[in-house]
């Protein structure tokens, strides 16, 4: 296949979407080509189509020119999987889909068809009047993550009953080994036979209930509630490379071009109560988890764990994001992130990229505000090393209240029932933990070598869940930050390394320890470019993209045409 000149390809792309929506200047493209936490590289162009037909035509132009395509929406990934990562053997075009945001509700809102750039926040807003909600309503939804991004990465979430983002209904384009593009309408909606007619009809919502088919396929991880209750199983409840959740677009990690997905929505809980538990004995939380999952008639809404060191870091370095959400609302958060990115772009242009200007400004601004955390949470921080935020709903509230009153207070722990304000602030504080290490590194870059961010899924029957590192491994770590989704046994473990630490060597040592525990990783942020893809995941990628034209190198696989540097 002939490789076309960049000038020629960029000209074609501008004809399709307009000059304004094709970015070729590297300083302006960096907002899209640099990862949220890691990754980045040069691109021939960033293209922002405004419709599914434009997305289709841009994709065809890139494939026909033998260019690499990386598709992204909000670029909120934490493992570098939605941006370039170093260099490639062909030019790279990023297709950013955030201008394509439409959502169509099906069956009175029981399901939704979400187009390429539709975000979780937008889906939450559309469903709210119907008393329903999407797969995820905390965490990634706050920073504008897209519905399709979650599906393509089998993303997890804080809600215990939901499991990973998953669907077997998708409208996507696949490129075969010879470079031919095939549009696959697997939405279960009759939309015609011609590619552009299909794309136009699904974008406009030009279909009726009679066109929507109900069959045996699933639009969510239907088995997860049963799976998470099996506390005697010697396998993880959920992890990215789980073969049972790899299906076409689901788990595709950008190896096909996805235009729309059809997903389940969920009834909103009528009444909720949140309990805040603190203990110095991890075994007490083990017992609580096992008893709730095996004895309680209703699964928790959420059960979020925070270690004391994570609590402390978020209290200082996550304060601005906490206050931004609390006072401005989640709907304005993507705008604030975009403004932060523009400040960083300007700083790079004037030679201040190493000064981390936006982070320093936000950190300085947060100091002007008084303490933002409730007194009872702060008191528990002083008393207890381990914290669990347990949210129950409806018929699950009273049984949980009874169990907690039986278990606490104890020699090692205690519990209090949150007010509405305390509940809101507890979950906001938990969300703020995720970015606190990144902010700490930005402010203290002279003392910090790197951050190793691991997300792991322990075996469901693992009772010894809290990590205790050997002295030689702990020595180069300035801060070990533990938090996660406790009932799913999914933990985020962020290690802030002291200056001069051997990052790669330490990562291998940590992963050896995790392997020894029988854990799976990554659990919910997907492999990106930081983790090697398992054999099952590599097989999924190769079946979807036999010519290795989309997002090559993902999961540390081959970057070359037709996977030439890797065996089967």
Coordinates of C-alpha atoms in Angstrom, one line a residue:
X1 CA 0.0 0.0 0.0
X2 CA 1.4 3.4 -1.0
X3 CA 2.1 5.8 1.9
X4 CA 0.7 9.2 1.0
X5 CA 2.4 12.5 1.9
X6 CA 1.3 14.3 5.0
X7 CA 0.4 17.4 3.0
X8 CA -1.9 15.3 0.8
X9 CA -3.5 13.5 3.7
X10 CA -4.0 16.6 5.8
X11 CA -5.6 18.3 2.8
X12 CA -8.1 15.4 2.5
X13 CA -8.9 15.5 6.2
X14 CA -9.5 19.3 6.0
X15 CA -11.9 18.8 3.1
X16 CA -13.9 16.3 5.2
X17 CA -14.2 18.2 8.6
X18 CA -13.0 21.7 7.8
X19 CA -9.7 23.4 8.4
X20 CA -10.6 24.4 12.0
X21 CA -11.0 20.8 13.1
X22 CA -7.7 19.5 11.8
X23 CA -4.7 20.3 14.2
X24 CA -1.2 19.8 12.8
X25 CA 0.8 22.1 15.0
X26 CA 2.5 19.9 17.7
X27 CA 2.1 22.4 20.5
X28 CA -1.6 22.7 20.0
X29 CA -2.0 18.9 19.3
X30 CA -0.3 18.0 22.7
X31 CA -3.6 18.5 24.5
X32 CA -4.7 15.4 22.6
X33 CA -1.4 13.6 22.0
X34 CA -0.2 13.6 25.6
X35 CA -1.8 11.2 28.1
X36 CA -3.4 12.2 31.3
X37 CA -0.8 10.4 33.4
X38 CA 1.7 9.0 30.9
X39 CA 2.4 8.6 27.2
X40 CA 2.7 10.9 24.2
X41 CA 4.3 11.3 20.8
X42 CA 4.3 13.2 17.6
X43 CA 1.2 13.1 15.3
X44 CA 0.6 14.0 11.7
X45 CA -2.7 15.5 12.7
X46 CA -5.5 15.5 15.3
X47 CA -8.9 15.4 13.6
X48 CA -12.2 16.2 15.3
X49 CA -15.1 15.0 13.2
X50 CA -18.5 16.5 13.9
X51 CA -20.7 13.6 12.7
X52 CA -20.5 9.8 12.3
X53 CA -20.3 10.2 8.5
X54 CA -17.3 12.5 9.0
X55 CA -15.8 10.0 11.4
X56 CA -16.2 7.3 8.8
X57 CA -14.7 9.3 6.0
X58 CA -11.8 10.4 8.1
X59 CA -11.1 6.8 9.1
X60 CA -11.3 5.7 5.4
X61 CA -8.9 8.4 4.3
X62 CA -6.3 7.5 7.0
X63 CA -6.5 3.7 6.3
X64 CA -6.2 4.2 2.5
X65 CA -3.1 6.4 3.1
X66 CA -1.6 3.6 5.3
X67 CA -1.6 5.9 8.3
X68 CA -1.9 4.6 11.9
X69 CA -5.2 5.6 13.6
X70 CA -5.6 6.2 17.3
X71 CA -9.1 7.0 18.3
X72 CA -9.9 8.8 21.6
X73 CA -12.7 10.7 23.2
X74 CA -12.0 12.5 26.5
X75 CA -8.3 11.3 26.8
X76 CA -8.8 10.4 30.4
X77 CA -7.0 7.0 30.4
X78 CA -4.3 6.4 33.0
X79 CA -2.1 3.9 31.1
X80 CA -1.4 5.8 27.9
X81 CA -3.8 3.7 25.7
X82 CA -5.5 6.6 23.9
X83 CA -2.5 8.5 22.8
X84 CA 0.7 7.8 20.9
X85 CA 3.5 6.2 22.9
X86 CA 6.9 7.0 21.5
X87 CA 7.7 6.5 17.8
X88 CA 6.1 4.4 15.0
X89 CA 6.9 3.2 11.5
X90 CA 4.1 5.2 9.9
X91 CA 2.6 8.6 10.5
X92 CA -0.1 8.8 13.3
X93 CA -3.5 10.5 13.1
X94 CA -5.6 10.9 16.3
X95 CA -9.3 10.9 15.7
X96 CA -11.0 12.6 18.6
X97 CA -14.7 11.9 18.8
X98 CA -15.9 14.3 21.5
X99 CA -17.9 16.5 19.1
X100 CA -20.2 13.5 18.4
X101 CA -22.3 13.3 21.6
X102 CA -25.8 12.2 20.8
X103 CA -27.7 9.7 22.9
X104 CA -30.9 7.9 22.0
X105 CA -33.0 6.2 24.7
X106 CA -34.7 2.8 24.0
X107 CA -37.5 1.1 25.8
X108 CA -38.4 4.1 27.9
X109 CA -34.8 4.5 29.0
X110 CA -34.0 0.9 29.9
X111 CA -31.3 1.0 27.3
X112 CA -29.4 3.8 25.4
X113 CA -27.6 4.1 22.1
X114 CA -24.6 6.2 22.7
X115 CA -22.6 7.7 19.9
X116 CA -18.8 7.9 19.7
X117 CA -18.2 10.9 22.0
X118 CA -21.2 10.7 24.4
X119 CA -20.0 10.9 27.9
X120 CA -21.1 9.2 31.1
X121 CA -22.0 12.6 32.6
X122 CA -24.3 13.4 29.6
X123 CA -25.9 9.9 29.8
X124 CA -26.4 10.5 33.6
X125 CA -28.1 13.8 32.9
X126 CA -30.4 12.4 30.2
X127 CA -31.5 9.5 32.4
X128 CA -32.0 11.5 35.6
X129 CA -35.6 12.6 34.8
X130 CA -36.5 8.9 34.3
X131 CA -35.1 7.8 37.6
X132 CA -32.3 5.8 35.9
X133 CA -28.6 6.0 35.7
X134 CA -25.6 4.7 33.6
X135 CA -23.1 2.0 34.5
X136 CA -20.8 4.5 36.3
X137 CA -21.8 7.6 38.3
X138 CA -18.6 8.4 40.2
X139 CA -15.0 8.6 39.3
X140 CA -14.6 8.6 35.5
X141 CA -18.0 10.1 35.0
X142 CA -16.7 13.2 36.8
X143 CA -13.9 14.0 34.4
X144 CA -15.9 13.5 31.2
X145 CA -15.0 9.9 30.2
X146 CA -17.0 8.6 27.3
X147 CA -19.4 5.6 27.3
X148 CA -17.6 4.0 24.4
X149 CA -14.2 4.5 26.1
X150 CA -15.4 2.5 29.0
X151 CA -16.7 -0.3 26.8
X152 CA -13.5 -0.5 24.7
X153 CA -11.5 -0.8 27.9
X154 CA -13.8 -3.0 30.0
X155 CA -13.5 -0.2 32.5
X156 CA -14.6 -1.0 36.1
X157 CA -16.3 1.3 38.4
X158 CA -17.2 2.0 42.0
X159 CA -20.6 0.4 41.9
X160 CA -20.5 -3.1 43.3
X161 CA -23.5 -4.5 41.4
X162 CA -22.4 -3.3 37.9
X163 CA -19.1 -5.0 37.1
X164 CA -17.0 -4.0 34.1
X165 CA -18.5 -1.9 31.3
X166 CA -19.6 -4.3 28.6
X167 CA -21.9 -4.8 25.7
X168 CA -22.5 -7.2 22.8
X169 CA -24.3 -4.5 20.8
X170 CA -22.1 -2.2 18.8
X171 CA -21.8 -0.4 15.4
X172 CA -18.1 -0.5 14.4
X173 CA -15.7 -0.6 11.4
X174 CA -13.1 -3.3 11.1
X175 CA -10.1 -3.3 8.8
X176 CA -9.2 -6.7 7.3
X177 CA -5.7 -7.9 6.5
X178 CA -5.8 -6.5 3.0
X179 CA -6.8 -3.0 4.2
X180 CA -10.5 -3.2 3.3
X181 CA -12.9 -1.5 5.7
X182 CA -16.1 -3.3 6.8
X183 CA -18.9 -1.6 8.7
X184 CA -20.5 -4.0 11.1
X185 CA -24.0 -3.1 12.4
X186 CA -24.3 -5.3 15.5
X187 CA -26.5 -2.8 17.4
X188 CA -29.6 -5.0 17.0
X189 CA -31.3 -2.2 15.2
X190 CA -32.5 -2.3 11.6
X191 CA -30.8 0.6 9.8
X192 CA -30.5 -0.5 6.2
X193 CA -27.5 -1.8 4.2
X194 CA -25.4 1.1 3.0
X195 CA -22.7 2.3 5.3
X196 CA -23.4 6.1 5.2
X197 CA -27.2 5.5 5.4
X198 CA -26.7 3.4 8.5
X199 CA -24.4 6.0 10.1
X200 CA -26.8 8.9 9.3
X201 CA -29.9 7.0 10.6
X202 CA -28.3 6.1 13.9
X203 CA -27.0 9.6 14.4
X204 CA -30.4 11.2 13.8
X205 CA -32.2 8.4 15.7
X206 CA -34.2 7.6 12.6
X207 CA -35.6 4.3 13.7
X208 CA -38.7 3.1 15.6
X209 CA -39.3 0.6 18.3
X210 CA -40.2 -1.9 15.6
X211 CA -36.6 -1.6 14.3
X212 CA -35.1 -2.5 17.7
X213 CA -34.5 -6.2 18.1
X214 CA -34.5 -8.0 21.5
X215 CA -32.4 -11.2 21.4
X216 CA -30.0 -13.2 23.5
X217 CA -27.2 -10.7 23.6
X218 CA -26.2 -8.7 26.7
X219 CA -25.9 -4.9 27.0
X220 CA -24.1 -5.1 30.4
X221 CA -22.1 -7.6 32.5
X222 CA -25.2 -9.5 33.5
X223 CA -23.4 -12.2 35.5
X224 CA -21.4 -9.9 37.7
X225 CA -23.7 -9.7 40.8
X226 CA -23.6 -13.5 41.1
X227 CA -19.9 -13.6 40.5
X228 CA -18.9 -11.0 43.1
X229 CA -20.8 -12.9 45.8
X230 CA -18.6 -16.0 45.4
X231 CA -16.1 -15.2 48.1
X232 CA -14.7 -18.8 48.0
X233 CA -13.5 -18.6 44.3
X234 CA -9.7 -18.5 43.8
X235 CA -10.0 -16.1 40.8
X236 CA -10.6 -12.4 40.5
X237 CA -14.1 -11.0 40.2
X238 CA -13.1 -8.7 37.3
X239 CA -10.1 -7.7 35.4
X240 CA -9.4 -6.2 31.9
X241 CA -8.2 -9.4 30.1
X242 CA -11.0 -11.7 31.4
X243 CA -11.9 -13.6 28.2
X244 CA -15.6 -13.7 29.2
X245 CA -15.7 -9.9 28.7
X246 CA -13.8 -9.7 25.4
X247 CA -16.4 -9.4 22.6
X248 CA -16.0 -7.3 19.5
X249 CA -15.9 -3.6 20.7
X250 CA -15.9 -4.7 24.4
X251 CA -12.2 -4.8 25.4
X252 CA -11.1 -3.7 21.9
X253 CA -8.8 -0.9 23.2
X254 CA -9.0 1.0 20.0
X255 CA -8.4 -1.9 17.6
X256 CA -11.7 -1.2 15.8
X257 CA -13.4 2.1 15.0
X258 CA -16.5 2.3 17.2
X259 CA -19.4 4.6 16.1
X260 CA -22.1 3.6 18.6
X261 CA -22.9 1.2 21.4
X262 CA -26.1 0.0 22.9
X263 CA -25.9 -0.3 26.7
X264 CA -28.2 -1.1 29.6
X265 CA -29.2 1.6 32.1
X266 CA -30.1 0.9 35.7
X267 CA -32.9 2.0 38.1
X268 CA -31.8 4.7 40.6
X269 CA -31.9 3.7 44.2
X270 CA -34.8 5.3 46.1
X271 CA -33.2 5.6 49.5
X272 CA -29.5 5.3 50.4
X273 CA -27.5 5.4 53.6
X274 CA -23.7 5.6 53.9
X275 CA -21.7 4.2 56.8
X276 CA -18.1 5.3 57.5
X277 CA -16.0 2.5 59.0
X278 CA -12.5 2.9 60.5
X279 CA -10.3 0.2 61.8
X280 CA -6.7 -0.7 62.6
X281 CA -7.2 -4.3 61.9
X282 CA -7.6 -5.3 58.2
X283 CA -9.1 -8.6 59.3
X284 CA -12.2 -6.7 60.5
X285 CA -12.8 -5.4 57.0
X286 CA -12.2 -8.9 55.6
X287 CA -14.9 -10.3 57.9
X288 CA -17.3 -7.5 57.0
X289 CA -16.8 -8.0 53.2
X290 CA -17.4 -11.7 53.4
X291 CA -20.4 -11.4 55.6
X292 CA -22.1 -8.7 53.5
X293 CA -21.4 -10.6 50.2
X294 CA -22.7 -14.0 51.6
X295 CA -25.3 -13.0 54.2
X296 CA -26.9 -9.8 53.1
X297 CA -30.0 -9.9 50.8
X298 CA -28.9 -6.8 48.9
X299 CA -25.5 -6.0 47.5
X300 CA -23.9 -2.7 48.5
X301 CA -24.2 0.3 46.1
X302 CA -20.5 1.0 46.7
X303 CA -17.7 0.1 49.2
X304 CA -14.7 2.3 48.7
X305 CA -11.5 1.7 50.7
X306 CA -8.9 4.4 51.6
X307 CA -5.7 3.9 53.5
X308 CA -4.6 6.7 55.9
X309 CA -1.7 7.8 53.7
X310 CA -4.0 8.1 50.7
X311 CA -6.4 10.0 53.0
X312 CA -3.7 12.5 53.9
X313 CA -2.4 13.0 50.4
X314 CA -5.9 13.7 49.0
X315 CA -6.6 16.1 51.8
X316 CA -3.8 18.4 50.6
X317 CA -3.2 17.5 47.0
X318 CA -6.8 16.7 46.0
X319 CA -8.4 19.6 47.7
X320 CA -8.9 21.7 44.6
X321 CA -10.6 19.0 42.6
X322 CA -12.8 18.2 45.7
X323 CA -13.8 21.9 45.9
X324 CA -14.3 22.2 42.2
X325 CA -16.8 19.4 42.1
X326 CA -18.6 20.4 45.3
X327 CA -19.0 24.0 44.3
X328 CA -19.2 24.0 40.6
X329 CA -20.7 20.6 39.9
X330 CA -19.4 17.7 37.7
X331 CA -20.8 19.2 34.5
X332 CA -18.2 22.0 34.6
X333 CA -15.3 19.7 35.4
X334 CA -14.4 18.9 31.7
X335 CA -14.3 22.6 31.0
X336 CA -11.9 23.2 33.9
X337 CA -9.6 20.3 32.7
X338 CA -9.6 21.9 29.2
X339 CA -8.7 25.3 30.7
X340 CA -5.9 23.6 32.6
X341 CA -4.6 22.0 29.4
X342 CA -4.6 25.4 27.7
X343 CA -2.5 26.9 30.5
X344 CA 0.0 24.1 30.2
X345 CA 0.1 24.5 26.4
X346 CA 0.9 28.2 26.8
X347 CA 3.5 27.4 29.5
X348 CA 5.2 25.1 27.0
X349 CA 5.2 27.8 24.3
X350 CA 7.1 30.2 26.6
X351 CA 9.5 27.6 28.0
X352 CA 7.9 27.0 31.4
X353 CA 6.8 23.3 30.8
X354 CA 9.0 22.1 33.7
X355 CA 7.4 24.6 36.1
X356 CA 4.0 22.7 36.1
X357 CA 2.3 26.1 36.1
X358 CA -1.4 25.0 36.2
X359 CA -0.8 22.5 39.0
X360 CA 1.1 25.1 41.1
X361 CA -1.7 27.7 40.5
X362 CA -4.4 25.2 41.5
X363 CA -2.5 24.0 44.5
X364 CA -1.9 27.6 45.7
X365 CA -5.5 28.5 45.2
X366 CA -6.7 25.6 47.3
X367 CA -4.8 27.0 50.3
X368 CA -7.1 30.0 50.5
X369 CA -10.0 27.7 51.4
X370 CA -10.6 26.5 55.0
X371 CA -10.6 22.8 55.9
X372 CA -13.1 21.0 53.6
X373 CA -13.5 17.6 55.4
X374 CA -16.1 16.8 58.1
X375 CA -14.9 16.6 61.7
X376 CA -16.0 13.0 62.2
X377 CA -13.9 11.9 59.1
X378 CA -10.9 13.7 60.4
X379 CA -11.3 12.2 63.9
X380 CA -11.4 8.7 62.3
X381 CA -8.3 9.6 60.3
X382 CA -6.5 10.2 63.6
X383 CA -7.8 7.0 65.2
X384 CA -7.7 4.5 62.3
X385 CA -5.3 3.4 59.5
X386 CA -8.0 1.8 57.3
X387 CA -11.2 3.5 56.1
X388 CA -14.2 2.0 54.3
X389 CA -17.1 4.0 52.9
X390 CA -20.1 1.7 52.6
X391 CA -23.2 2.8 50.8
X392 CA -26.3 0.7 51.0
X393 CA -29.7 1.2 49.4
X394 CA -33.4 0.5 50.1
X395 CA -33.9 -3.0 51.5
X396 CA -30.2 -3.4 52.1
X397 CA -30.0 -0.6 54.7
X398 CA -31.5 -2.2 57.8
X399 CA -29.7 -5.5 57.5
X400 CA -26.4 -3.7 57.0
X401 CA -27.1 -1.4 59.9
X402 CA -27.8 -4.5 62.1
X403 CA -24.6 -6.2 61.0
X404 CA -22.5 -3.1 61.6
X405 CA -24.0 -2.6 65.1
X406 CA -23.1 -6.2 65.8
X407 CA -19.4 -5.8 64.7
X408 CA -18.7 -2.2 65.9
X409 CA -17.4 -0.6 68.0
X410 CA -14.7 -3.2 68.5
X411 CA -11.2 -3.3 69.9
X412 CA -9.8 -2.3 66.6
X413 CA -12.5 -0.2 64.9
X414 CA -15.7 1.9 64.9
X415 CA -18.4 3.2 62.6
X416 CA -20.7 6.1 62.1
X417 CA -23.7 6.7 59.9
X418 CA -23.1 9.7 57.6
X419 CA -25.3 12.7 57.2
X420 CA -26.0 13.6 53.6
X421 CA -23.2 16.2 53.7
X422 CA -20.8 13.7 55.1
X423 CA -21.8 11.1 52.5
X424 CA -21.1 13.5 49.7
X425 CA -17.8 14.7 51.1
X426 CA -16.6 11.1 51.8
X427 CA -17.1 10.0 48.2
X428 CA -15.6 13.3 46.9
X429 CA -12.6 12.7 49.0
X430 CA -12.3 9.2 47.7
X431 CA -12.4 10.4 44.2
X432 CA -9.8 13.1 44.9
X433 CA -7.3 10.4 45.9
X434 CA -6.9 9.2 42.3
X435 CA -5.2 12.4 41.1
X436 CA -3.4 13.3 44.3
X437 CA -0.2 11.4 43.5
X438 CA 0.0 13.2 40.1
X439 CA -0.4 16.5 41.8
X440 CA 2.2 15.7 44.4
X441 CA 4.7 14.8 41.7
X442 CA 4.0 18.0 39.9
X443 CA 4.6 20.1 43.0
X444 CA 7.6 18.1 44.3
X445 CA 9.2 17.1 40.9
X446 CA 12.7 17.8 42.2
X447 CA 12.3 15.0 44.8
X448 CA 10.1 12.6 42.8
X449 CA 11.6 10.2 40.2
X450 CA 8.3 8.7 39.0
X451 CA 4.9 7.3 39.9
X452 CA 4.2 3.6 39.5
X453 CA 0.4 3.3 39.3
X454 CA -0.9 -0.3 39.5
X455 CA -4.4 -1.5 39.7
X456 CA -4.8 -5.1 40.7
X457 CA -7.6 -7.6 41.2
X458 CA -7.1 -10.0 44.1
X459 CA -8.6 -13.4 44.2
X460 CA -12.1 -13.4 45.6
X461 CA -11.1 -15.8 48.4
X462 CA -8.0 -13.8 49.4
X463 CA -8.3 -12.8 53.1
X464 CA -4.8 -11.2 53.3
X465 CA -5.6 -8.3 51.1
X466 CA -3.5 -5.4 52.5
X467 CA 0.0 -5.2 51.0
X468 CA 3.1 -5.2 53.3
X469 CA 6.2 -4.6 51.3
X470 CA 9.6 -6.1 52.1
X471 CA 12.1 -3.4 53.4
X472 CA 14.3 -3.4 50.3
X473 CA 11.2 -2.8 48.1
X474 CA 9.8 -0.1 50.3
X475 CA 13.1 1.8 50.7
X476 CA 12.9 3.8 47.4
X477 CA 9.2 4.5 47.8
X478 CA 8.4 7.9 49.3
X479 CA 4.7 7.3 49.5
X480 CA 2.6 4.1 49.0
X481 CA -1.0 5.1 48.3
X482 CA -3.7 2.4 48.6
X483 CA -7.3 2.8 47.7
X484 CA -9.9 0.9 45.8
X485 CA -13.2 -1.0 45.3
X486 CA -13.2 -3.2 48.3
X487 CA -16.0 -5.6 47.7
X488 CA -14.8 -6.3 44.2
X489 CA -11.3 -6.8 45.6
X490 CA -9.9 -4.3 43.1
X491 CA -7.2 -2.0 44.5
X492 CA -5.3 0.9 43.2
X493 CA -1.7 1.0 44.4
X494 CA 0.2 4.2 43.5
X495 CA 3.9 4.3 44.5
X496 CA 5.6 7.7 44.5
X497 CA 9.3 7.0 44.0
X498 CA 12.2 8.9 45.5
X499 CA 14.5 10.8 43.2
X500 CA 17.1 8.4 41.7
X501 CA 15.0 5.2 42.2
X502 CA 15.3 2.6 39.4
X503 CA 11.6 2.7 38.2
X504 CA 11.6 -0.2 35.8
X505 CA 13.5 -2.5 38.2
X506 CA 11.2 -1.6 41.0
X507 CA 8.1 -2.1 38.8
X508 CA 9.2 -5.6 37.9
X509 CA 9.9 -6.4 41.6
X510 CA 6.4 -5.1 42.6
X511 CA 4.7 -7.2 39.9
X512 CA 6.6 -10.3 41.0
X513 CA 5.1 -9.8 44.5
X514 CA 1.6 -9.3 43.0
X515 CA 2.1 -12.4 40.8
X516 CA 2.9 -14.3 44.0
X517 CA -0.4 -13.2 45.5
X518 CA -2.3 -14.7 42.5
X519 CA -3.7 -11.3 41.5
X520 CA -4.7 -10.2 38.0
X521 CA -3.6 -6.8 36.6
X522 CA -4.5 -4.4 35.3
X523 CA -7.9 -4.6 36.9
X524 CA -9.8 -1.8 35.3
X525 CA -7.6 0.8 33.6
X526 CA -6.6 -1.7 30.8
X527 CA -3.1 -2.5 29.6
X528 CA -2.4 0.7 27.7
X529 CA 1.3 0.8 27.0
X530 CA 2.3 0.0 30.6
X531 CA 1.3 -3.6 30.8
X532 CA 1.9 -6.6 28.5
X533 CA -1.3 -8.0 27.0
X534 CA -2.1 -11.6 28.0
X535 CA -2.3 -14.2 25.3
X536 CA -6.1 -14.0 25.3
X537 CA -6.0 -10.2 24.9
X538 CA -3.4 -10.4 22.1
X539 CA -5.6 -12.9 20.3
X540 CA -8.6 -10.5 20.7
X541 CA -6.5 -7.6 19.3
X542 CA -5.2 -9.6 16.3
X543 CA -8.6 -10.9 15.3
X544 CA -10.0 -7.4 15.4
X545 CA -7.1 -5.7 13.6
X546 CA -5.1 -8.3 11.6
X547 CA -3.1 -5.5 9.7
X548 CA -2.2 -3.7 13.0
X549 CA -3.4 -0.4 11.7
X550 CA -5.2 0.9 14.8
X551 CA -3.4 1.7 18.0
X552 CA -0.4 -0.5 17.3
X553 CA 1.8 -1.4 20.3
X554 CA -1.1 -1.5 22.7
X555 CA -0.3 -4.0 25.5
X556 CA 3.4 -3.9 24.5
X557 CA 2.6 -5.8 21.3
X558 CA 4.1 -5.2 17.8
X559 CA 4.0 -1.7 16.3
X560 CA 4.7 -3.0 12.8
X561 CA 2.4 -3.7 9.9
X562 CA 0.6 -7.0 10.1
X563 CA 2.3 -7.7 13.5
X564 CA 5.5 -8.6 11.7
X565 CA 7.7 -8.5 14.8
X566 CA 5.4 -10.8 16.9
X567 CA 4.6 -14.4 16.5
X568 CA 1.0 -15.8 16.7

